[in-house]
Amino acid sequence: MAINAKQVLGNLSKAVPVFNFGQDKKEFEDSNGDEIEISLTPIKYFGTGKVFPIPEHRARIDRYKRNKKLFKGENFEVFKDFDGTKYQRDLLYVSVNIAGIICKKSADFLFGEEVQVKAGNGDSTPEQEALDRFVKDNDLNILTYESALANAYRGDSFVKVRYGQEYGGELSQQLDPAKVIIEPVNPEHVFPEASVYNKNQIVAYHIAVPVLVDVDGEEAWQLFIESHYAGRIEYRVYNLEVSEERYFGGYAEISQWKILDEVIEGRSVVYTGVPIPLVVHIPNFGTDDTWEGLDDISEHVALLDEINNRLTQIADILDKHADPAMAVPSGTLGEDEEGNPEFRVAQDKVFEVTGKDDVIPQYITWNGQLQHAFMELDKLVDLLLTTAEIPAVAVGRGDSGTSGTSGLAIKWRMNSLLAKINRKRQYYAKGLKQIFTIAQLLEGAVGKMDYEFTVPQLIFHDGLPKDDSEEATVMNIRTGGAKTISQKTAIMRMENMTGEQAEIEIQRINDEAEQAKERAMTVDSSIFNEEDLEDYRRKDTEKNAEGNPITDEADKDLDKTGAKKEE
């Protein structure tokens, strides 16, 4: 569906305070009447006559798209064109979505439990309240989980921080107040520009999105570019022309455009007041010679293809055994109306055999080596899980039971996965601290910062269930039986409460204990009167003495109450 280009440009011009229309350089006047000159930074990636997506980034974008299909289980769409694959049948293809499991396990262990963001100076301080507001307003636990999930198959994740209304002014300030907004950016639309001296350092982020717009009643493609530099954002708009399409069955996908002329009215500049770009790059993990991250899927493509191929071959063998050919004695076959041999199973159920050497009708089968095929399949899956750093216990294979197993033993068996998660955690800790830094600086730039700037402390969880009994036993041994945790801390940990919530809960416990003590002190003491007690003992003695056997030495025998029996 096309959007109105004039409306988009109009909304863009309302959203930015400084404009630079018409030329690469344009003069403005400051408050004192002095002329100042503002120019847009030249970008090597975009310009009239160039193609989009940028050729230098084409392989990266294609890898994103391929791995996303593998993550979603669309294996046939990937491997039917994979150069290293075996011949794939159009009518039979069996696949298993192991790539999805690899990605989900990483995200589950990394952000399955919410990260705690602490200012470090108390739960009710302005700094902590600001951090809590950033987390709550942007559903940061969901954002980080989805980022980690996509990061596993892409290798790169980009997050943009801005200050404004979430719906861009479509709603009033009462319904949509201005705030710090933290939102993901599709890596397919981001074209980072690295430092000349350090390829691992990004100095500018160019977000380029092709959009189908309506220009004077006609549909046309335009490229909207948002370039993030330290302290400013520059906007550009170019007209596009489709130059390459890919056809997939019944639909076509545009894979390349040619950049035409620039739409001059689309030029603008925004000064952010923040000395760093407002976009943060979080790689899945990386190396020191490039900013591009490494994903968890690409290195396993060959194994994934072979596993699917082996499953397909096994299914093909079983299908042939389910509908085999048949050998029958000579003369058994009849003829149809055209004289072709015909075997009528519904009629020919009885065959005459005159001697033991006669041919008996039988199905023709062959040794498909299914046992070896399944052995190879198991070996391939084990090899894939090993290279993916996922232990068998994490996916329920092999000896995956935990009955009678200590928490420490389970943790050791999960060591490879935990090491993988710890590697990812370091990149996310760095990225999240940058995000909260930008959020605070943005509020300071708009005059909304009523707290001290704080670098937050991030508390991650390893995703494993805790063995509380084992942990308590170890603590008891190490401290010689002394208390190692206060009641307040215990409630905070067990119930996931803040300090204030724990104090309120402790007060409730104390109040209930006091009420129980008061009720105990108001019990009627008359039940302990001597006469009543003596009467109770007499009745009990008479009751228990009944039915005792009489012996020759009854006077020496004791009754059930312990008293001597009467003569």
XYZ file of C-alpha atoms in Angstrom:
567
model
C 0.000 0.000 0.000
C 1.427 3.358 -1.051
C 1.690 6.272 1.369
C 1.357 9.949 0.558
C 4.813 11.400 -0.044
C 3.773 15.010 0.611
C 2.281 14.047 3.967
C 5.458 12.199 4.952
C 7.656 15.168 4.059
C 5.282 17.507 5.833
C 5.378 15.465 9.024
C 9.148 15.279 8.760
C 9.480 19.048 8.494
C 7.297 19.494 11.598
C 9.425 17.113 13.601
C 12.824 18.794 13.116
C 13.912 22.191 14.435
C 16.620 22.998 11.878
C 16.220 22.663 8.114
C 18.543 22.704 5.141
C 16.402 22.675 2.043
C 17.461 23.259 -1.549
C 21.256 23.007 -1.574
C 24.171 21.049 -0.166
C 24.945 24.199 1.800
C 22.500 26.852 2.923
C 22.921 29.987 4.999
C 20.840 30.728 8.099
C 20.743 33.576 10.568
C 21.235 33.078 14.282
C 19.481 35.066 17.013
C 21.975 37.928 16.592
C 21.380 38.184 12.844
C 24.749 36.668 11.933
C 24.797 34.319 8.982
C 25.696 30.685 9.643
C 26.211 27.888 7.164
C 24.909 24.326 7.544
C 25.930 21.493 5.205
C 24.996 17.840 4.953
C 27.772 15.313 5.308
C 28.584 13.507 2.028
C 27.760 9.787 2.128
C 29.709 7.420 -0.089
C 26.937 4.824 -0.043
C 24.124 6.873 -1.596
C 23.965 9.044 -4.682
C 22.412 9.354 -8.121
C 23.235 6.355 -10.317
C 24.160 3.993 -7.449
C 22.258 0.858 -6.526
C 20.434 -0.072 -3.356
C 21.059 -2.187 -1.306
C 24.704 -1.204 -1.278
C 26.859 -3.875 -2.996
C 29.355 -3.966 -0.099
C 26.518 -4.958 2.257
C 24.592 -7.264 -0.095
C 26.142 -10.483 1.240
C 25.330 -9.453 4.819
C 21.695 -8.733 3.990
C 21.317 -11.982 2.034
C 22.727 -13.872 5.031
C 20.134 -12.207 7.281
C 17.298 -13.320 4.994
C 18.604 -16.867 4.546
C 19.123 -17.468 8.248
C 15.711 -16.050 9.093
C 14.118 -18.648 6.818
C 16.113 -21.386 8.562
C 15.009 -20.056 11.940
C 11.368 -20.144 10.848
C 11.739 -23.712 9.535
C 11.551 -22.842 5.821
C 14.378 -25.246 5.022
C 13.320 -26.194 1.507
C 13.291 -22.536 0.418
C 16.954 -22.312 1.454
C 18.445 -25.656 0.470
C 16.784 -26.050 -2.924
C 19.217 -23.421 -4.228
C 22.132 -24.245 -1.921
C 25.200 -25.068 -4.059
C 26.504 -27.824 -1.814
C 23.252 -29.763 -1.390
C 22.204 -33.119 -2.788
C 19.450 -33.371 -5.374
C 16.210 -32.388 -3.693
C 12.902 -33.910 -4.704
C 9.992 -31.629 -5.355
C 7.446 -34.157 -4.057
C 9.298 -35.329 -0.954
C 11.360 -33.204 1.414
C 11.515 -33.822 5.161
C 13.210 -31.285 7.447
C 13.587 -30.546 11.122
C 13.882 -27.050 12.579
C 17.030 -27.454 14.679
C 18.104 -23.909 13.760
C 15.092 -22.575 15.639
C 16.054 -24.550 18.753
C 19.619 -23.189 18.639
C 18.368 -19.602 18.523
C 15.634 -20.024 21.148
C 17.907 -21.721 23.680
C 20.330 -18.785 23.638
C 17.562 -16.209 24.058
C 15.804 -18.242 26.770
C 18.907 -18.575 28.929
C 20.040 -14.991 28.299
C 16.772 -13.075 28.802
C 14.271 -15.717 29.916
C 14.462 -13.983 33.298
C 14.230 -10.197 33.395
C 17.480 -8.274 33.789
C 17.572 -6.127 36.909
C 18.716 -2.543 36.295
C 20.031 -0.887 39.448
C 21.299 2.629 40.067
C 23.218 1.402 43.091
C 22.076 4.097 45.516
C 18.695 2.815 46.722
C 15.296 1.756 45.433
C 13.493 5.075 45.956
C 16.098 7.475 44.599
C 15.381 9.661 41.553
C 18.096 7.805 39.625
C 16.495 4.401 40.230
C 13.036 5.743 39.414
C 14.356 7.096 36.093
C 15.882 3.736 35.161
C 12.684 1.929 36.153
C 10.709 4.341 33.975
C 12.908 3.598 30.946
C 12.438 -0.130 31.481
C 8.678 0.026 32.015
C 7.816 2.522 29.251
C 9.663 0.473 26.629
C 8.932 -3.095 27.822
C 12.659 -3.643 27.905
C 12.401 -7.303 28.940
C 10.497 -8.123 25.722
C 12.728 -5.897 23.597
C 15.923 -7.569 24.843
C 14.510 -11.082 24.410
C 13.424 -10.414 20.823
C 16.768 -8.783 20.131
C 18.679 -11.818 21.435
C 16.435 -14.164 19.441
C 17.027 -12.319 16.150
C 20.673 -11.729 17.008
C 21.245 -15.479 17.108
C 20.400 -15.881 13.402
C 21.467 -12.441 12.148
C 24.573 -11.744 14.200
C 23.746 -8.029 14.528
C 21.165 -6.058 16.474
C 20.573 -2.302 16.317
C 18.615 -0.227 18.838
C 17.635 3.419 18.389
C 16.933 5.800 21.263
C 14.879 8.947 20.676
C 12.794 11.456 22.594
C 9.297 12.255 21.408
C 5.797 10.883 21.026
C 5.498 7.209 20.233
C 2.944 7.825 17.475
C 4.706 10.837 15.987
C 2.132 13.484 16.898
C -0.907 11.576 15.643
C -2.289 11.670 19.198
C -2.414 14.498 21.712
C 0.159 14.951 24.477
C -2.397 13.760 27.004
C -2.842 10.420 25.237
C 0.723 10.076 23.961
C 3.104 12.136 26.117
C 6.654 12.765 24.980
C 9.171 10.382 26.543
C 12.359 8.452 25.885
C 11.602 5.756 23.319
C 13.861 2.728 22.889
C 13.057 0.777 19.738
C 14.715 -1.886 17.544
C 15.877 -1.167 13.998
C 15.863 -3.811 11.269
C 19.552 -4.595 10.539
C 18.691 -5.020 6.856
C 18.085 -1.254 6.731
C 21.199 -0.180 8.664
C 24.467 0.626 6.869
C 27.154 1.483 9.430
C 30.184 3.566 8.566
C 33.321 2.436 10.401
C 36.353 4.455 11.440
C 39.256 4.516 9.005
C 41.691 3.410 11.708
C 39.463 1.040 13.671
C 37.044 -1.104 11.660
C 35.476 -2.272 14.892
C 34.313 1.266 15.759
C 31.231 2.707 14.084
C 31.227 6.496 13.633
C 27.926 6.858 11.739
C 24.767 4.825 11.272
C 22.792 5.244 8.026
C 19.233 3.889 8.239
C 17.864 3.596 4.683
C 14.308 2.342 4.085
C 12.712 1.973 0.614
C 9.056 3.020 0.748
C 6.289 2.802 -1.844
C 4.711 6.275 -1.889
C 1.912 8.055 -3.700
C 3.137 11.038 -5.701
C 0.311 12.998 -7.356
C -1.831 9.880 -7.651
C 0.927 7.621 -8.980
C 2.858 4.978 -7.055
C 6.605 5.329 -6.899
C 9.506 4.098 -4.777
C 11.503 6.475 -2.603
C 14.481 5.897 -0.310
C 14.260 7.590 3.092
C 17.681 7.951 4.727
C 18.314 8.834 8.368
C 22.027 9.334 9.158
C 23.047 9.347 12.822
C 26.241 11.175 13.755
C 27.543 12.362 17.095
C 25.309 15.286 18.064
C 23.074 15.388 14.986
C 20.792 13.468 12.612
C 20.677 14.206 8.876
C 17.736 13.296 6.655
C 17.666 12.717 2.888
C 15.143 11.354 0.367
C 15.911 9.848 -3.054
C 13.682 8.603 -5.865
C 14.157 4.933 -6.765
C 13.665 2.717 -9.792
C 13.249 -1.065 -9.558
C 16.160 -2.798 -11.292
C 15.990 -6.420 -10.091
C 13.233 -8.772 -8.969
C 13.296 -12.332 -7.652
C 10.391 -14.683 -8.244
C 9.368 -17.238 -5.605
C 6.492 -19.368 -6.819
C 3.500 -17.098 -7.046
C 5.046 -13.874 -5.804
C 7.928 -11.556 -6.664
C 10.361 -9.836 -4.329
C 12.215 -6.662 -5.283
C 15.872 -7.286 -4.541
C 17.529 -4.172 -5.991
C 16.745 -0.557 -6.869
C 18.605 2.098 -8.793
C 18.949 5.477 -7.058
C 17.674 8.356 -9.199
C 17.581 12.051 -8.300
C 17.329 13.463 -4.779
C 14.142 14.991 -3.414
C 15.482 18.333 -2.210
C 12.491 18.985 0.054
C 13.475 15.932 2.073
C 16.687 17.434 3.418
C 16.829 18.334 7.096
C 19.112 18.320 10.116
C 18.320 17.686 13.785
C 20.765 18.557 16.558
C 20.311 16.044 19.360
C 22.406 17.594 22.108
C 23.951 14.163 22.741
C 27.682 13.769 21.954
C 27.257 10.241 20.560
C 24.995 8.703 17.869
C 21.531 7.688 19.047
C 21.884 4.190 17.554
C 23.546 1.334 19.454
C 24.969 -1.765 17.789
C 24.893 -5.014 19.782
C 26.631 -7.925 18.004
C 25.857 -11.547 18.802
C 29.612 -11.876 19.222
C 32.435 -10.662 17.045
C 36.109 -10.292 16.223
C 38.485 -7.345 16.483
C 38.835 -6.610 12.746
C 35.230 -5.746 11.805
C 32.077 -4.349 13.335
C 29.948 -7.149 11.839
C 28.770 -9.748 14.318
C 28.802 -13.509 13.887
C 25.561 -15.489 14.075
C 24.851 -18.967 15.458
C 23.495 -20.501 12.230
C 25.801 -19.854 9.261
C 28.570 -22.227 10.354
C 26.068 -25.091 10.642
C 24.357 -24.780 7.242
C 26.117 -27.848 5.787
C 25.143 -30.025 8.766
C 21.564 -28.775 8.687
C 21.368 -29.637 4.991
C 22.761 -33.136 5.502
C 20.385 -33.857 8.408
C 17.417 -32.873 6.257
C 18.787 -34.911 3.361
C 19.178 -37.999 5.551
C 15.637 -37.618 6.907
C 14.353 -37.344 3.344
C 16.242 -40.480 2.264
C 14.878 -42.473 5.217
C 11.345 -41.309 4.433
C 11.840 -42.269 0.769
C 12.994 -45.771 1.721
C 10.057 -46.286 4.070
C 7.637 -45.063 1.421
C 9.010 -47.580 -1.085
C 8.718 -50.401 1.466
C 5.133 -49.356 2.166
C 4.220 -49.718 -1.541
C 6.646 -52.304 -2.988
C 6.670 -54.054 -6.388
C 5.455 -57.670 -6.647
C 6.720 -60.822 -8.422
C 4.044 -63.295 -9.618
C 4.145 -66.618 -11.499
C 4.154 -66.556 -15.279
C 0.651 -66.524 -16.712
C -0.875 -64.807 -13.713
C -1.131 -61.431 -15.386
C -4.211 -60.812 -17.484
C -4.750 -58.300 -20.256
C -6.806 -55.133 -20.305
C -8.867 -53.894 -23.243
C -5.749 -52.599 -24.983
C -3.754 -55.801 -24.477
C -1.511 -54.488 -21.712
C -0.522 -56.827 -18.839
C -2.755 -56.344 -15.824
C -2.738 -57.790 -12.321
C -6.060 -57.584 -10.525
C -5.348 -57.788 -6.838
C -9.003 -57.737 -5.856
C -9.646 -60.950 -7.853
C -6.357 -62.834 -7.847
C -6.192 -63.669 -4.165
C -5.753 -67.429 -4.692
C -2.883 -68.973 -6.697
C -2.323 -72.611 -7.571
C 1.109 -73.971 -6.713
C 1.766 -77.482 -8.111
C 5.300 -77.942 -6.821
C 7.708 -76.598 -4.325
C 9.821 -75.117 -7.087
C 6.993 -73.009 -8.475
C 7.260 -69.223 -8.075
C 5.150 -67.939 -5.192
C 3.833 -64.330 -5.496
C 5.887 -62.100 -3.222
C 6.787 -58.449 -2.664
C 10.174 -57.255 -3.846
C 12.082 -55.399 -1.127
C 15.719 -54.495 -0.666
C 18.035 -53.778 2.214
C 17.821 -50.019 2.605
C 20.421 -49.989 5.405
C 17.968 -48.181 7.634
C 19.900 -49.035 10.760
C 23.030 -47.375 9.392
C 20.951 -44.424 8.193
C 19.560 -43.856 11.696
C 23.033 -44.242 13.202
C 24.354 -41.585 10.836
C 21.412 -39.326 11.660
C 22.121 -39.587 15.402
C 25.786 -38.854 14.769
C 24.937 -35.779 12.680
C 22.585 -34.410 15.345
C 25.176 -34.981 18.093
C 27.831 -33.278 15.989
C 25.548 -30.315 15.322
C 24.698 -29.874 18.999
C 28.382 -30.101 19.909
C 29.447 -27.426 17.436
C 26.456 -25.280 18.453
C 27.565 -25.523 22.123
C 24.259 -27.006 23.238
C 24.557 -30.036 25.563
C 22.174 -32.935 25.047
C 20.603 -32.362 28.474
C 19.400 -28.927 27.320
C 17.223 -30.423 24.569
C 16.149 -33.627 26.327
C 18.454 -36.032 24.467
C 20.380 -38.927 25.966
C 20.773 -39.050 29.743
C 18.841 -35.842 30.265
C 17.013 -36.753 33.470
C 17.758 -34.637 36.541
C 16.208 -36.898 39.193
C 18.625 -37.217 42.078
C 21.114 -34.897 40.429
C 22.483 -31.936 42.337
C 22.297 -28.387 41.019
C 26.081 -28.283 40.701
C 26.080 -31.451 38.590
C 23.436 -30.002 36.256
C 25.426 -26.780 35.941
C 28.574 -28.697 34.987
C 26.652 -30.626 32.348
C 25.388 -27.295 30.978
C 28.855 -25.747 31.023
C 29.222 -25.308 27.250
C 25.860 -23.538 26.916
C 26.526 -21.335 29.941
C 29.885 -20.305 28.466
C 28.121 -19.399 25.224
C 25.512 -17.350 27.082
C 28.200 -15.576 29.107
C 29.930 -14.589 25.867
C 26.729 -13.035 24.541
C 25.999 -11.393 27.909
C 29.155 -9.285 27.762
C 28.065 -7.661 24.496
C 24.546 -7.016 25.788
C 25.838 -5.553 29.051
C 27.910 -3.054 27.083
C 25.036 -2.239 24.712
C 22.420 -1.799 27.445
C 24.675 0.568 29.387
C 25.068 2.669 26.215
C 21.289 2.690 25.747
C 20.641 3.921 29.304
C 23.421 6.498 28.905
C 21.801 7.924 25.768
C 18.359 7.890 27.418
C 19.615 9.981 30.337
C 21.499 12.393 28.057
C 18.383 12.888 25.929
C 16.309 13.831 28.967
C 19.089 16.215 29.952
C 19.068 17.769 26.463
C 15.326 18.516 26.677
C 15.504 19.737 30.276
C 13.694 16.771 31.840
C 16.608 15.408 33.858
C 15.918 15.883 37.585
C 18.458 13.331 38.776
C 22.192 12.678 38.672
C 23.660 10.893 35.670
C 24.228 7.238 36.581
C 25.847 4.286 34.833
C 23.490 1.443 35.795
C 24.440 -1.884 37.299
C 22.982 -4.839 35.398
C 22.154 -8.111 37.145
C 21.734 -11.069 34.771
C 20.540 -14.579 35.607
C 22.016 -17.754 34.153
C 18.603 -19.243 33.337
C 19.160 -22.411 35.370
C 16.824 -23.441 38.202
C 18.441 -23.003 41.610
C 18.909 -25.885 44.019
C 17.907 -24.014 47.170
C 18.477 -27.000 49.439
C 22.019 -27.549 48.202
C 22.808 -23.842 48.402
C 21.516 -23.644 51.992
C 23.523 -26.736 52.979
C 26.732 -25.303 51.562
C 26.174 -21.987 53.335
C 25.435 -23.745 56.612
C 28.692 -25.711 56.410
C 30.814 -22.728 55.447
C 29.466 -20.526 58.255
C 29.366 -23.163 61.001
C 25.593 -22.987 61.280
C 25.425 -19.195 61.604
C 22.764 -17.144 59.828
C 23.942 -16.000 56.412
C 20.945 -14.013 55.257
C 18.507 -11.613 56.867
C 14.767 -12.028 56.767
C 14.468 -8.989 54.523
C 16.975 -10.267 51.977
C 15.396 -13.723 51.998
C 11.968 -12.271 51.180
C 13.446 -10.060 48.463
C 15.089 -13.046 46.782
C 12.343 -15.606 47.211
C 9.435 -13.315 46.290
C 11.339 -11.038 43.880
C 10.423 -7.941 45.924
C 12.080 -4.571 46.356
C 13.448 -3.413 49.708
C 10.339 -1.395 50.507
C 8.019 -4.264 49.583
C 10.030 -6.640 51.773
C 9.801 -4.264 54.744
C 6.027 -4.052 54.338
C 5.829 -7.856 54.231
C 7.960 -8.155 57.385
C 5.667 -5.705 59.164
C 2.660 -7.821 58.186
C 4.383 -10.939 59.543
C 5.144 -9.182 62.839
C 1.577 -7.889 63.114
C 0.145 -11.387 62.574
C 2.537 -12.846 65.153
C 1.479 -10.194 67.683
C -2.202 -10.888 67.051
C -1.645 -14.621 67.535
C 0.148 -13.942 70.815
C -2.711 -11.779 72.069
C -5.268 -14.488 71.231
C -3.218 -17.069 73.145
C -3.146 -14.850 76.265
C -6.944 -14.477 76.330
C -7.697 -18.238 76.757
C -10.027 -19.077 79.777
C -7.780 -20.335 82.597
C -10.670 -22.158 84.314
C -9.899 -25.277 82.294
C -6.886 -25.759 84.507
C -8.866 -25.769 87.850
C -7.802 -28.573 90.239
C -11.316 -30.035 90.626
C -11.919 -30.289 86.933
C -8.506 -31.830 86.399
C -9.084 -34.473 89.154
C -12.471 -35.388 87.722
C -10.897 -35.790 84.274
C -8.254 -38.154 85.683
C -10.848 -40.290 87.493
C -12.981 -40.752 84.403
C -9.957 -41.612 82.323
C -8.814 -44.234 84.875
C -12.221 -45.917 84.954
C -12.422 -45.989 81.197
C -8.981 -47.449 80.622
C -9.284 -50.029 83.467
C -12.227 -51.775 81.806
C -11.441 -55.015 80.044
C -8.073 -55.713 81.747
C -7.417 -59.462 82.130
C -7.391 -60.857 85.747
C -4.322 -62.909 86.604
C -3.237 -64.874 89.679
C -1.164 -61.940 90.775
C -3.680 -59.297 89.951
C -2.650 -57.299 92.952
C 0.715 -56.935 91.427
C -0.573 -56.226 87.948
C -1.035 -52.686 86.794
C -3.985 -51.463 84.888
C -3.726 -49.431 81.700
C -3.401 -46.259 83.697
C -0.419 -47.537 85.651
C -2.394 -47.949 88.966
C -2.675 -51.225 90.914
C -5.853 -53.129 90.415
C -8.269 -53.399 93.355
C -8.642 -56.758 95.171
